[in-house]
């Protein structure tokens, strides 16, 4: 039987849903098909090998019953389930995966499946596009400086309303509908996060940083089998609310919880060896290597704060941090349940 990562394409993960896992009417050939975008093809010889593997895979699919094929694939998943069972995984959700309904459903289903097989996932989210939409509806100017939202008192009220009251509860509802039990909260709840003003607060307004994390409320939810959904809003000691970068919140929570893995969903393939070559994906790199790439200017733009977030979390005890392609359906399962992953994994 071929390895699971060589068989699965995004639609293949429907196999694991309660509606399809034991449904004889769904044929194995309709669930599994070659997935070229999950592998890099660098030469004609590799293309020949890939085609040969594809034909072999199709032959295997045709030679076994749908039921046996499903069992074989689930068996291939066992080592990954054993590796991560009982481990905490922090996922930062945003970008294309938040804008597309199909990708949103993919992320939700992945979280539910991971929870069902014994992982302890936490979802951290922002909601920039939704905030912009509401600000425009209310005729409030949207202003950014150095890539950060200028957040005055009026804008902060909208940020809290959208992230805590709208985006967060919608995600909780979707997870509950998919069969798990989610609990929505922001940094204020249970004193999960204490904020402080960002260094350039005079220019940015109520944009904050994480001053302190108390993960007690998260631990209680995880121990009861819930999936915490955290919005990136928190208050300082005086009760003033701040808008905090969701990547930063995810990294700090992962560190405070001693998470096995931090995963940042992005709109790119991951870290690229050559920023102008989308095929030059770096599959795995250590802290020393990624710092060298930044010094050489090969990592730039919006990738810099994401990499810094990963490096900081690794330095505080997180085992691995991954920057993955959220444009791929079921990118979370690809990252956790296969050897190939779905982006770049940074290790300590």
Coordinates of C-alpha atoms in Angstrom, one line a residue:
X1 CA 0.0 0.0 0.0
X2 CA 1.5 3.4 -0.9
X3 CA 2.1 5.9 1.9
X4 CA -0.8 8.0 2.9
X5 CA 0.8 11.3 1.8
X6 CA 1.3 10.0 -1.7
X7 CA -2.4 9.2 -2.0
X8 CA -4.3 12.1 -0.5
X9 CA -5.5 15.1 -2.3
X10 CA -7.6 17.7 -0.5
X11 CA -10.9 16.1 -1.2
X12 CA -9.6 12.8 0.1
X13 CA -9.9 14.0 3.6
X14 CA -13.7 13.6 3.3
X15 CA -12.8 10.0 4.0
X16 CA -12.6 10.8 7.6
X17 CA -16.0 12.5 8.0
X18 CA -18.8 10.6 9.7
X19 CA -20.8 11.0 6.5
X20 CA -18.3 9.3 4.2
X21 CA -16.1 7.0 6.3
X22 CA -18.4 4.0 6.2
X23 CA -20.6 4.9 3.2
X24 CA -20.2 2.2 0.7
X25 CA -21.8 4.4 -2.0
X26 CA -18.7 6.5 -2.1
X27 CA -16.1 4.8 -4.2
X28 CA -12.4 4.8 -3.4
X29 CA -11.6 6.2 -6.9
X30 CA -13.8 9.2 -6.3
X31 CA -12.2 9.9 -2.9
X32 CA -8.5 9.4 -3.9
X33 CA -6.8 10.9 -6.9
X34 CA -3.3 12.2 -7.7
X35 CA -2.5 15.5 -6.1
X36 CA 0.3 17.2 -8.1
X37 CA 0.2 20.4 -6.1
X38 CA 1.3 18.5 -2.9
X39 CA 4.7 17.5 -4.4
X40 CA 7.4 19.5 -6.2
X41 CA 8.4 18.2 -9.6
X42 CA 11.9 19.4 -10.4
X43 CA 12.9 17.3 -13.4
X44 CA 11.5 15.1 -16.2
X45 CA 12.8 12.0 -14.4
X46 CA 10.8 12.9 -11.3
X47 CA 7.8 13.4 -13.5
X48 CA 8.3 9.9 -14.9
X49 CA 8.6 8.5 -11.4
X50 CA 5.5 10.4 -10.4
X51 CA 3.5 9.1 -13.3
X52 CA 4.6 5.6 -12.6
X53 CA 3.6 5.9 -8.9
X54 CA 0.3 7.3 -10.0
X55 CA -0.4 4.3 -12.2
X56 CA 0.7 1.9 -9.4
X57 CA -1.6 3.8 -7.0
X58 CA -4.6 3.5 -9.4
X59 CA -3.9 -0.2 -9.8
X60 CA -3.9 -0.6 -6.0
X61 CA -7.2 1.3 -5.8
X62 CA -8.8 -0.8 -8.4
X63 CA -7.6 -4.1 -6.8
X64 CA -9.1 -3.5 -3.3
X65 CA -12.6 -2.8 -2.1
X66 CA -13.5 0.7 -1.0
X67 CA -13.9 -0.6 2.6
X68 CA -10.4 -2.2 2.6
X69 CA -8.9 0.9 1.1
X70 CA -10.3 3.2 3.8
X71 CA -9.0 0.8 6.5
X72 CA -5.6 0.8 4.9
X73 CA -5.4 4.6 4.8
X74 CA -6.6 4.9 8.4
X75 CA -3.9 2.4 9.3
X76 CA -1.3 4.7 7.7
X77 CA -2.5 7.5 9.9
X78 CA -1.9 5.6 13.1
X79 CA 1.8 6.7 13.7
X80 CA 0.8 10.4 13.3
X81 CA -2.2 10.0 15.7
X82 CA 0.0 8.3 18.2
X83 CA 2.7 11.0 17.9
X84 CA 0.3 13.9 18.5
X85 CA -2.4 12.4 20.7
X86 CA -2.8 14.4 23.9
X87 CA -0.6 17.2 22.5
X88 CA -1.6 20.8 22.3
X89 CA -1.6 22.4 18.9
X90 CA -2.1 26.2 18.4
X91 CA -3.4 27.3 15.0
X92 CA -3.5 30.9 13.9
X93 CA -6.4 31.3 11.4
X94 CA -6.5 34.1 8.8
X95 CA -5.9 35.1 5.2
X96 CA -7.5 33.2 2.3
X97 CA -8.7 30.4 4.7
X98 CA -10.9 33.0 6.4
X99 CA -12.2 34.6 3.2
X100 CA -13.2 31.4 1.3
X101 CA -16.2 29.5 2.6
X102 CA -14.8 26.2 1.3
X103 CA -11.5 26.8 3.0
X104 CA -13.2 27.9 6.2
X105 CA -15.2 24.6 6.2
X106 CA -11.9 22.7 5.5
X107 CA -10.2 24.3 8.6
X108 CA -13.2 23.7 10.8
X109 CA -13.5 20.0 9.7
X110 CA -9.7 19.5 10.2
X111 CA -9.9 20.9 13.8
X112 CA -12.9 18.7 14.6
X113 CA -11.1 15.6 13.3
X114 CA -7.9 16.4 15.2
X115 CA -9.9 16.8 18.3
X116 CA -11.7 13.5 17.8
X117 CA -8.5 11.6 17.5
X118 CA -7.1 13.0 20.7
X119 CA -5.2 16.2 19.9
X120 CA -5.9 19.4 21.9
X121 CA -6.3 22.2 19.2
X122 CA -6.7 25.9 20.0
X123 CA -7.8 28.3 17.2
X124 CA -6.6 31.9 17.3
X125 CA -8.0 34.3 14.8
X126 CA -7.9 37.9 13.6
X127 CA -10.4 39.4 11.2
X128 CA -9.0 42.3 9.2
X129 CA -11.3 42.1 6.2
X130 CA -14.4 42.0 8.4
X131 CA -13.2 45.0 10.4
X132 CA -12.5 47.0 7.2
X133 CA -16.0 46.2 6.0
X134 CA -17.7 47.5 9.1
X135 CA -15.5 50.6 9.3
X136 CA -16.5 51.4 5.7
X137 CA -20.2 50.9 6.5
X138 CA -19.9 53.4 9.4
X139 CA -17.9 55.8 7.3
X140 CA -14.8 55.5 9.5
X141 CA -11.5 55.9 7.6
X142 CA -9.3 52.8 7.5
X143 CA -5.7 53.8 8.1
X144 CA -2.5 51.7 8.2
X145 CA 1.0 52.6 9.1
X146 CA 3.9 50.2 8.5
X147 CA 1.3 47.5 7.9
X148 CA -0.4 48.0 11.3
X149 CA -3.9 49.3 11.7
X150 CA -4.2 52.8 13.3
X151 CA -6.7 52.1 16.1
X152 CA -8.3 55.1 17.8
X153 CA -11.0 54.8 20.4
X154 CA -13.8 54.6 17.9
X155 CA -12.0 52.1 15.8
X156 CA -11.2 50.0 18.9
X157 CA -14.9 49.7 19.6
X158 CA -15.5 48.3 16.1
X159 CA -12.5 45.9 16.4
X160 CA -13.9 44.5 19.6
X161 CA -17.4 44.2 18.2
X162 CA -16.3 42.4 15.1
X163 CA -13.6 40.1 16.5
X164 CA -15.3 39.2 19.7
X165 CA -19.0 39.4 18.8
X166 CA -19.1 38.4 15.2
X167 CA -16.1 36.5 13.9
X168 CA -15.4 34.6 17.1
X169 CA -19.0 33.4 17.6
X170 CA -19.4 32.5 14.0
X171 CA -16.4 30.2 14.2
X172 CA -17.6 28.7 17.5
X173 CA -21.0 28.0 15.8
X174 CA -19.3 26.3 12.8
X175 CA -17.2 24.1 15.0
X176 CA -20.2 23.1 17.1
X177 CA -22.2 22.4 13.9
X178 CA -19.4 20.1 12.7
X179 CA -19.7 17.9 15.7
X180 CA -17.2 19.2 18.3
X181 CA -17.7 21.5 21.3
X182 CA -16.0 25.0 20.9
X183 CA -15.8 27.8 23.4
X184 CA -15.2 31.4 22.3
X185 CA -13.2 33.9 24.3
X186 CA -10.9 36.8 24.0
X187 CA -7.9 37.9 26.1
X188 CA -10.1 39.5 28.7
X189 CA -11.9 36.3 29.6
X190 CA -10.4 34.6 32.6
X191 CA -7.5 37.1 32.4
X192 CA -6.1 35.0 29.6
X193 CA -4.1 37.9 28.2
X194 CA -2.9 41.1 29.7
X195 CA -2.0 43.7 27.2
X196 CA 0.4 46.7 27.1
X197 CA 0.7 49.5 24.6
X198 CA 2.9 48.9 21.6
X199 CA 6.2 50.9 21.5
X200 CA 4.8 53.2 18.8
X201 CA 1.4 53.6 20.4
X202 CA 1.6 57.4 19.9
X203 CA 1.2 56.8 16.2
X204 CA -0.9 53.7 16.2
X205 CA -3.4 54.3 19.1
X206 CA -4.7 51.3 20.9
X207 CA -2.5 48.7 19.3
X208 CA -1.0 46.5 21.9
X209 CA 1.4 43.7 22.8
X210 CA 1.1 40.7 25.1
X211 CA 2.4 41.6 28.5
X212 CA 1.3 38.4 30.3
X213 CA -0.5 35.1 29.7
X214 CA -2.5 33.1 32.2
X215 CA -3.5 29.9 30.4
X216 CA -5.6 28.5 33.3
X217 CA -8.9 29.0 31.5
X218 CA -7.6 27.4 28.3
X219 CA -6.3 24.4 30.3
X220 CA -9.7 23.9 31.9
X221 CA -11.4 24.0 28.5
X222 CA -8.9 21.6 26.9
X223 CA -9.2 19.2 29.8
X224 CA -13.0 19.1 29.3
X225 CA -12.5 18.3 25.5
X226 CA -13.5 21.7 24.2
X227 CA -11.8 23.6 21.3
X228 CA -11.0 27.1 22.5
X229 CA -11.4 29.8 19.9
X230 CA -9.5 33.0 20.8
X231 CA -9.9 36.5 19.4
X232 CA -6.9 38.7 19.5
X233 CA -8.3 41.5 21.7
X234 CA -7.1 42.1 25.3
X235 CA -7.1 44.7 28.0
X236 CA -4.3 46.3 30.1
X237 CA -4.2 46.5 33.9
X238 CA -6.6 49.5 33.8
X239 CA -9.1 47.8 31.6
X240 CA -8.3 49.6 28.4
X241 CA -8.9 47.4 25.4
X242 CA -6.1 46.8 22.7
X243 CA -6.0 45.3 19.3
X244 CA -3.1 42.7 19.2
X245 CA -1.7 41.0 16.2
X246 CA -3.2 37.5 16.0
X247 CA 0.2 35.8 15.0
X248 CA 1.7 37.3 18.2
X249 CA -1.2 36.1 20.3
X250 CA -0.9 32.5 18.9
X251 CA 2.8 32.4 19.5
X252 CA 2.5 33.6 23.1
X253 CA -0.3 31.2 23.9
X254 CA 1.7 28.3 22.4
X255 CA 4.7 29.2 24.5
X256 CA 2.6 29.6 27.7
X257 CA 0.9 26.2 27.1
X258 CA 4.1 24.4 26.2
X259 CA 2.5 23.4 22.9
X260 CA 3.8 20.7 20.7
X261 CA 3.2 22.7 17.6
X262 CA 2.4 26.3 16.4
X263 CA 0.8 26.6 13.0
X264 CA 0.3 29.8 11.1
X265 CA -2.0 29.7 8.1
X266 CA -0.8 32.1 5.4
X267 CA -1.5 33.1 1.8
X268 CA 1.8 31.8 0.6
X269 CA 3.4 28.3 0.2
X270 CA 5.7 29.0 3.2
X271 CA 9.3 30.3 3.4
X272 CA 10.9 30.4 -0.1
X273 CA 14.6 29.9 -0.8
X274 CA 14.1 32.5 -3.6
X275 CA 11.2 34.9 -3.0
X276 CA 10.7 35.2 -6.8
X277 CA 10.4 31.4 -7.3
X278 CA 7.2 30.0 -5.7
X279 CA 8.6 26.5 -6.3
X280 CA 11.6 27.0 -4.0
X281 CA 9.8 26.1 -0.9
X282 CA 12.0 25.4 2.2
X283 CA 10.4 22.4 3.8
X284 CA 12.3 22.4 7.1
X285 CA 14.8 24.8 8.6
X286 CA 16.2 25.5 12.1
X287 CA 16.3 28.9 14.0
X288 CA 19.9 29.5 12.9
X289 CA 19.1 28.9 9.3
X290 CA 16.0 31.1 9.3
X291 CA 17.9 34.0 11.0
X292 CA 20.6 33.8 8.4
X293 CA 18.0 34.0 5.6
X294 CA 16.6 37.2 7.3
X295 CA 20.1 38.7 7.6
X296 CA 20.7 38.0 3.9
X297 CA 17.4 39.7 3.0
X298 CA 15.8 36.5 1.6
X299 CA 12.9 36.8 4.0
X300 CA 11.1 40.1 3.8
X301 CA 7.8 41.9 3.9
X302 CA 4.9 40.3 5.9
X303 CA 6.9 37.1 6.4
X304 CA 9.3 38.7 8.8
X305 CA 6.8 39.1 11.7
X306 CA 5.6 35.6 11.2
X307 CA 9.1 34.2 11.3
X308 CA 9.9 36.3 14.4
X309 CA 6.8 35.0 16.0
X310 CA 7.8 31.4 15.3
X311 CA 11.4 31.9 16.5
X312 CA 10.2 33.5 19.8
X313 CA 7.8 30.7 20.5
X314 CA 10.4 28.0 19.8
X315 CA 12.8 29.9 22.2
X316 CA 10.2 29.6 24.9
X317 CA 9.7 25.8 24.5
X318 CA 7.3 25.1 21.6
X319 CA 8.6 22.0 19.9
X320 CA 8.0 23.1 16.2
X321 CA 6.5 26.0 14.4
X322 CA 5.1 25.8 10.9
X323 CA 4.1 28.5 8.3
X324 CA 1.8 26.7 6.0
X325 CA -0.3 27.4 2.8
X326 CA -3.8 28.1 4.0
X327 CA -5.0 28.2 0.4
X328 CA -4.8 24.4 0.3
X329 CA -7.8 22.6 1.4
X330 CA -7.2 20.5 4.6
X331 CA -3.8 22.1 5.0
X332 CA -3.9 21.4 8.7
X333 CA -4.2 17.7 8.2
X334 CA -1.6 17.7 5.5
X335 CA 0.8 19.4 8.0
X336 CA 0.1 17.2 10.9
X337 CA -0.9 13.8 9.4
X338 CA 1.7 13.5 6.6
X339 CA 5.5 13.5 6.4
X340 CA 5.5 16.1 3.6
X341 CA 3.5 18.8 5.4
X342 CA 1.9 21.8 3.8
X343 CA 4.6 24.5 4.1
X344 CA 7.7 25.3 6.1
X345 CA 8.5 23.8 9.5
X346 CA 10.9 25.6 11.8
X347 CA 12.6 23.7 14.5
X348 CA 14.7 24.8 17.5

